Coordinates of C-alpha atoms and ligand atoms in Angstrom, one line a residue:
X974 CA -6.2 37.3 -10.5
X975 CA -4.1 36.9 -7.7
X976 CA -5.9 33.0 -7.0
X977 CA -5.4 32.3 -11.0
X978 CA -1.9 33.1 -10.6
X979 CA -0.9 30.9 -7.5
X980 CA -2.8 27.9 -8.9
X981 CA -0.4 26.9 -11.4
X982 CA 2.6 27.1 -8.7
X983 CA 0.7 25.4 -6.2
X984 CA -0.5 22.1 -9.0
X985 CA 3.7 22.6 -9.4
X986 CA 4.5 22.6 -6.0
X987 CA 2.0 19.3 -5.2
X988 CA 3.4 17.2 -7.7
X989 CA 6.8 17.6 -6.7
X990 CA 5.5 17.3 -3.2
X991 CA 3.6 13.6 -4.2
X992 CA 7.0 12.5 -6.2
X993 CA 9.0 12.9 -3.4
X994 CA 6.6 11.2 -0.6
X995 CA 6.6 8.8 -2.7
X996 CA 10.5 7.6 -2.1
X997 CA 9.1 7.7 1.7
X998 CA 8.0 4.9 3.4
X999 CA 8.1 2.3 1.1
X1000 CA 8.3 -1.2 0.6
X1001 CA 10.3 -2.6 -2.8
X1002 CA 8.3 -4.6 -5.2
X1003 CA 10.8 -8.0 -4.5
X1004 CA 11.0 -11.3 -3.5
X1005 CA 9.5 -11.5 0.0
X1006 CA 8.5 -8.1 0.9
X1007 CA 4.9 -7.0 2.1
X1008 CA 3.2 -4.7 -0.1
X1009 CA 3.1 -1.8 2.4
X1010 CA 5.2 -1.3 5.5
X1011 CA 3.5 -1.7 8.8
X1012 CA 4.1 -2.4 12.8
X1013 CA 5.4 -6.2 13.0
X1014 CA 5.5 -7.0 16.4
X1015 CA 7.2 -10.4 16.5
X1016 CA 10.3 -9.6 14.2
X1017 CA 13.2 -11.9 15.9
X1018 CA 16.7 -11.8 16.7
X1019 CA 18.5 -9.1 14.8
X1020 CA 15.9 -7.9 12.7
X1021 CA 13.6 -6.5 15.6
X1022 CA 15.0 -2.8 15.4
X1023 CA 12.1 -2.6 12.3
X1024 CA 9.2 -3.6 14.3
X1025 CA 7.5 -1.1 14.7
X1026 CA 7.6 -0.5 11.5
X1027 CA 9.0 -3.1 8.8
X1028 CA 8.2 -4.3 5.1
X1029 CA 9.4 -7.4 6.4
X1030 CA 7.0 -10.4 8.2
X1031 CA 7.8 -12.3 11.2
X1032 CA 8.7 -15.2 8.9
X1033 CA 11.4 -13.2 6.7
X1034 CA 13.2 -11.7 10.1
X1035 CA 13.2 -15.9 11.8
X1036 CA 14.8 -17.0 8.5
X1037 CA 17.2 -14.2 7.8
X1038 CA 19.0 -15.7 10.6
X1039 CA 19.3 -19.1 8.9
X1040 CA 21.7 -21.0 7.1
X1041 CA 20.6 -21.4 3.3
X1042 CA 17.3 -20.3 4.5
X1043 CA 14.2 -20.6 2.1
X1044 CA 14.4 -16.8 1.4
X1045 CA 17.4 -17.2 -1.4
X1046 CA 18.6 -20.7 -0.6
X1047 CA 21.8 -19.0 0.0
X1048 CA 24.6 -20.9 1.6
X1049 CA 27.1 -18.2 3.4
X1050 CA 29.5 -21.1 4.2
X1051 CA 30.4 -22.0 0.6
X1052 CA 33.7 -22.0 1.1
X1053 CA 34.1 -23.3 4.8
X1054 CA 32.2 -22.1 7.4
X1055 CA 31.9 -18.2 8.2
X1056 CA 32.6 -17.1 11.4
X1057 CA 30.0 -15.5 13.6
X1058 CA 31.5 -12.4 13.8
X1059 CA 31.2 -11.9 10.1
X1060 CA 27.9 -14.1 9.6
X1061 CA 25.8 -11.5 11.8
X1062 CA 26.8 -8.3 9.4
X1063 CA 25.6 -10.8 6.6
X1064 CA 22.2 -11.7 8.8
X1065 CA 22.2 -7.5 9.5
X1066 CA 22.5 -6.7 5.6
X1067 CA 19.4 -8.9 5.2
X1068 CA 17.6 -7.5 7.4
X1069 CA 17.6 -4.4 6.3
X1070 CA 17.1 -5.3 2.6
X1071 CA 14.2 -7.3 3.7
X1072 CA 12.6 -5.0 6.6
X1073 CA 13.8 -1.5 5.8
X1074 CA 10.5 1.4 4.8
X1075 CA 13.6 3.5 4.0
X1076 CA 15.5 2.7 1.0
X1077 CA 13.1 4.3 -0.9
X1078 CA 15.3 6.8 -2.9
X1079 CA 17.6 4.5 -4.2
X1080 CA 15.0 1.3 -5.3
X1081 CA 15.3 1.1 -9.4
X1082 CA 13.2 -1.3 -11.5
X1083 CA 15.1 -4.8 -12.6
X1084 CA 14.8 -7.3 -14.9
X1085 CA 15.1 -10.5 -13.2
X1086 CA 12.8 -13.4 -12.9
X1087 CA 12.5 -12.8 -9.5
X1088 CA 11.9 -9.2 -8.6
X1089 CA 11.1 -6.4 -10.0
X1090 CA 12.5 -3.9 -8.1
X1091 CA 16.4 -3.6 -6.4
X1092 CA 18.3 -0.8 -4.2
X1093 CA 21.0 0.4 -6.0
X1094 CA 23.9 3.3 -4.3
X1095 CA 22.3 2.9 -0.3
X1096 CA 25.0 5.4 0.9
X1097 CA 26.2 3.0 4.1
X1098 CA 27.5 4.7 7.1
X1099 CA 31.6 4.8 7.3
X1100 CA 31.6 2.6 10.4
X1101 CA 29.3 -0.1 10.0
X1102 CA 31.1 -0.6 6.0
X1103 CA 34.2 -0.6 7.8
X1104 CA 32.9 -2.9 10.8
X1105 CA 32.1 -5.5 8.2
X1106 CA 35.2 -5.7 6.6
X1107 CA 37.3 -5.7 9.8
X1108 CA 34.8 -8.8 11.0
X1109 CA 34.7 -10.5 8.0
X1110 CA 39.2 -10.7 7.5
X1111 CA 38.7 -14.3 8.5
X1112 CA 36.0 -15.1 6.6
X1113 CA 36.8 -17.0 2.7
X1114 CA 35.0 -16.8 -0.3
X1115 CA 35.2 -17.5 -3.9
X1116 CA 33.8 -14.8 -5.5
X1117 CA 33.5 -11.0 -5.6
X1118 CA 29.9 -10.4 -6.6
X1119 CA 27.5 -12.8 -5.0
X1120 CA 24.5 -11.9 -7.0
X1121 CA 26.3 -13.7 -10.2
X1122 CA 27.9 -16.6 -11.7
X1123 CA 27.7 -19.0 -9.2
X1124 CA 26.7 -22.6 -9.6
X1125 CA 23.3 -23.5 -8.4
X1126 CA 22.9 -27.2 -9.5
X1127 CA 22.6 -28.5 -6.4
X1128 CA 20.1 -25.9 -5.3
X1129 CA 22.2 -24.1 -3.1
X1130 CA 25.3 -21.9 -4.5
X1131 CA 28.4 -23.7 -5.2
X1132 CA 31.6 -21.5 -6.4
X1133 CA 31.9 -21.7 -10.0
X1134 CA 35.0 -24.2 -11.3
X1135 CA 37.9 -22.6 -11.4
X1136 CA 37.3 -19.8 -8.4
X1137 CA 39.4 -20.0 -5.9
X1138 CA 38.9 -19.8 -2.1
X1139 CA 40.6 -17.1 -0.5
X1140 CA 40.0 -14.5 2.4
X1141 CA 38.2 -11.7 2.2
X1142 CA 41.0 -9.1 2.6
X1143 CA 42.4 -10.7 -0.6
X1144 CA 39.0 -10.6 -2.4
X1145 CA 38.0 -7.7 -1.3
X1146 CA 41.1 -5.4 -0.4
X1147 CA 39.0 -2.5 0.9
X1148 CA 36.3 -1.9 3.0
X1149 CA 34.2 -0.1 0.0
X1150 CA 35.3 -2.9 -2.3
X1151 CA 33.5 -5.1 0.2
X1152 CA 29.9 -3.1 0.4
X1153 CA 29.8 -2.0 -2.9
X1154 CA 30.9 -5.1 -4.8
X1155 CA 29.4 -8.0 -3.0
X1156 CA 25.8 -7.2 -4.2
X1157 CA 26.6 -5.6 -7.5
X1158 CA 26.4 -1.7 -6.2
X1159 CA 23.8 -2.5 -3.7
X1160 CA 25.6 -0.2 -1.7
X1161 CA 28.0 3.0 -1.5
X1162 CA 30.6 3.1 0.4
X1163 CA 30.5 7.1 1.9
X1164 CA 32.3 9.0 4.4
X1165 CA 29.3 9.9 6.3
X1166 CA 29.3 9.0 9.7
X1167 CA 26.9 7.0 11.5
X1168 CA 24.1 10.1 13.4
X1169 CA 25.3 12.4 10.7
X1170 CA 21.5 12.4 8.9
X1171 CA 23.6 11.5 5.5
X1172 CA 24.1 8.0 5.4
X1173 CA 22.1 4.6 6.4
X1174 CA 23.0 2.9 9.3
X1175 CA 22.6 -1.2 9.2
X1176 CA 22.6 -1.2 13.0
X1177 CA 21.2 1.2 15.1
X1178 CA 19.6 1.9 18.8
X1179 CA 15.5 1.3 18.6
X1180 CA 15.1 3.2 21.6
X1181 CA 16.4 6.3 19.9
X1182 CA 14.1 5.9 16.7
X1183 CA 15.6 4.8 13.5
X1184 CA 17.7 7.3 12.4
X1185 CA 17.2 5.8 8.5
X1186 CA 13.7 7.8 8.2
X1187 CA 15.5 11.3 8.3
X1188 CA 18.4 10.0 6.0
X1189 CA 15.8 8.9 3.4
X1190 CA 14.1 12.5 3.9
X1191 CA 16.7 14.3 3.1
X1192 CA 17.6 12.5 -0.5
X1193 CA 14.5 11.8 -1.1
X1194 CA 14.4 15.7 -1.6
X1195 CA 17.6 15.7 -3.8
X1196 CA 19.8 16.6 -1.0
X1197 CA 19.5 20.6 -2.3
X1198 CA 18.0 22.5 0.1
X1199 CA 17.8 26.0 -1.6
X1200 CA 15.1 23.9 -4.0
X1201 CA 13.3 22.4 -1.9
X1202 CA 9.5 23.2 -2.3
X1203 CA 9.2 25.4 0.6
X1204 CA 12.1 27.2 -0.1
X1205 CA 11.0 27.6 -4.0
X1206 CA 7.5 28.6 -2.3
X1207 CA 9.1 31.5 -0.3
X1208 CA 10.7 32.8 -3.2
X1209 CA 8.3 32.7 -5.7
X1210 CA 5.1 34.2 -3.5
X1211 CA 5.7 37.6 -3.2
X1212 CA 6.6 37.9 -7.2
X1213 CA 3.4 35.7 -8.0
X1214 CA 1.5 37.9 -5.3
X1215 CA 2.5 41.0 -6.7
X1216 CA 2.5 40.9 -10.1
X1217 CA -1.5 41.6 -10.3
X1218 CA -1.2 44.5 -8.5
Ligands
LIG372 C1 8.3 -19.3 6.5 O1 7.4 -19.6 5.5 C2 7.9 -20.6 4.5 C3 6.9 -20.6 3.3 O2 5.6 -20.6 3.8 C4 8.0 -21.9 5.2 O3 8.4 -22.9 4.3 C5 9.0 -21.8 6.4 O4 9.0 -23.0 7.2 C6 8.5 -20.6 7.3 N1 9.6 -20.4 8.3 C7 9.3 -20.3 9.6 C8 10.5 -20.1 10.5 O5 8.2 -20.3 10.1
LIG373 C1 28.4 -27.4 -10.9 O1 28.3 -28.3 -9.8 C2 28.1 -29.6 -10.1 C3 27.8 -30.4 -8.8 O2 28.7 -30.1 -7.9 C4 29.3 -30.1 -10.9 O3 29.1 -31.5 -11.3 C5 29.5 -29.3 -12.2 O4 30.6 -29.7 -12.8 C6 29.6 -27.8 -11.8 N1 29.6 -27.0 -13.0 C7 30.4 -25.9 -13.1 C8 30.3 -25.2 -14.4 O5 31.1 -25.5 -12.3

């Protein structure tokens, strides 16, 4: 009696279990992302902190780094060139879209022609939000959400007639504005700090591991601790084990 009892807890207990693993280590069903992460060992430039273990190629991380690349055709200079200081948090943000395993809790299924799949919410770190606004002040743009309305005649986005070139800080007076509008609620802006375990980090030290693994643990398990399986587990098993008797 005391096996009979267990089982149904335990098929429970696996399912959430599966559900959950299955935010971990992932790669999004989108435009240029392998099917599986895996150890790329010749990811260039900016993009190498995910090499030892990416859902990006090679190719993705060499043309992340270029202007109006063949990933997106997208032309950060469209309204005068963007300085380097701001271009590199641009190049970053791609390569983590493109590279990260650990933006599994926050993928969701889209309808556009060219993906299936998008992050949506990726609670960002304080500093490195705030790092790209400071380094982008200079930088001038035409629009508030890149991901719509621009003009793509030409192949390449054009700003839309009637948008106006101005700098960031007056398109985008904050530093959450700036993360969470530029890609349509890509990202959250959080007061997390960067180490903290509760936020992802766009830049980080490969020496000390990435620190995004842990933060994807953690929501992928719905951020409530007293629930977690285990805990759910410890709770349950003497009641299930006594109840028999
Ligand atoms: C990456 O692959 C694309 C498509 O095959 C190709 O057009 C492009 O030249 C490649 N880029 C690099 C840097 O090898
Ligand atoms: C789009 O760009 C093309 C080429 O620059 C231009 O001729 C056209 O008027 C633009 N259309 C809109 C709606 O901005």
């Amino acid at each position: 009696p005391q096996v009979r009892s267990l089982t149904p807890l335990l098929v429970v207990l696996g399912t959430v279990a599966v559900a959950q693993d299955s935010l971990l280590n992932v790669c999004m069903d989108a435009k240029h992302h392998k099917t599986e992460p895996g150890p790329e060992g010749q990811l260039y430039g900016q993009c190498v902190l995910w090499k030892d273990n990416a859902c990006c190629t090679a190719n993705t991380s060499v043309e992340a780094h270029q202007d109006q690349s063949y990933l997106y055709n997208f032309n950060w200079d469209h309204c005068g060139a963007m300085p380097e200081k701001c271009k590199r948090h641009f190049i970053q943000d791609t390569c983590l879209y493109e590279c990260s395993p650990n933006l599994g809790p926050w993928i969701d299924q889209v309808d556009n022609s060219w993906r299936k799949e998008r992050i949506r919410d990726v609670p960002l770190c304080q500093e490195d939000c705030e790092q790209w606004w400071e380094d982008c002040q200079d930088a001038v743009t035409c629009k508030v959400n890149w991901h719509k309305g621009w003009n793509w005649t030409t192949g390449t986005n054009q700003c839309p007639k009637g948008a106006m070139c101005q700098k960031f800080k007056f398109v985008f007076p904050t530093a959450a504005a700036l993360c969470e509008q530029i890609w349509s609620g890509s990202y959250r802006y959080t007061s997390h700090h960067r180490g903290s375990g509760r936020c992802i980090q766009m830049w980080f030290d490969p020496a000390q591991g990435n620190p995004n693994v842990a933060v994807a643990q953690y929501y992928a398990r719905g951020n409530a601790p007293p629930n977690s399986p285990l805990s759910i587990l410890l709770a349950l098993l003497p009641l299930t084990l006594l109840a028999p008797l």
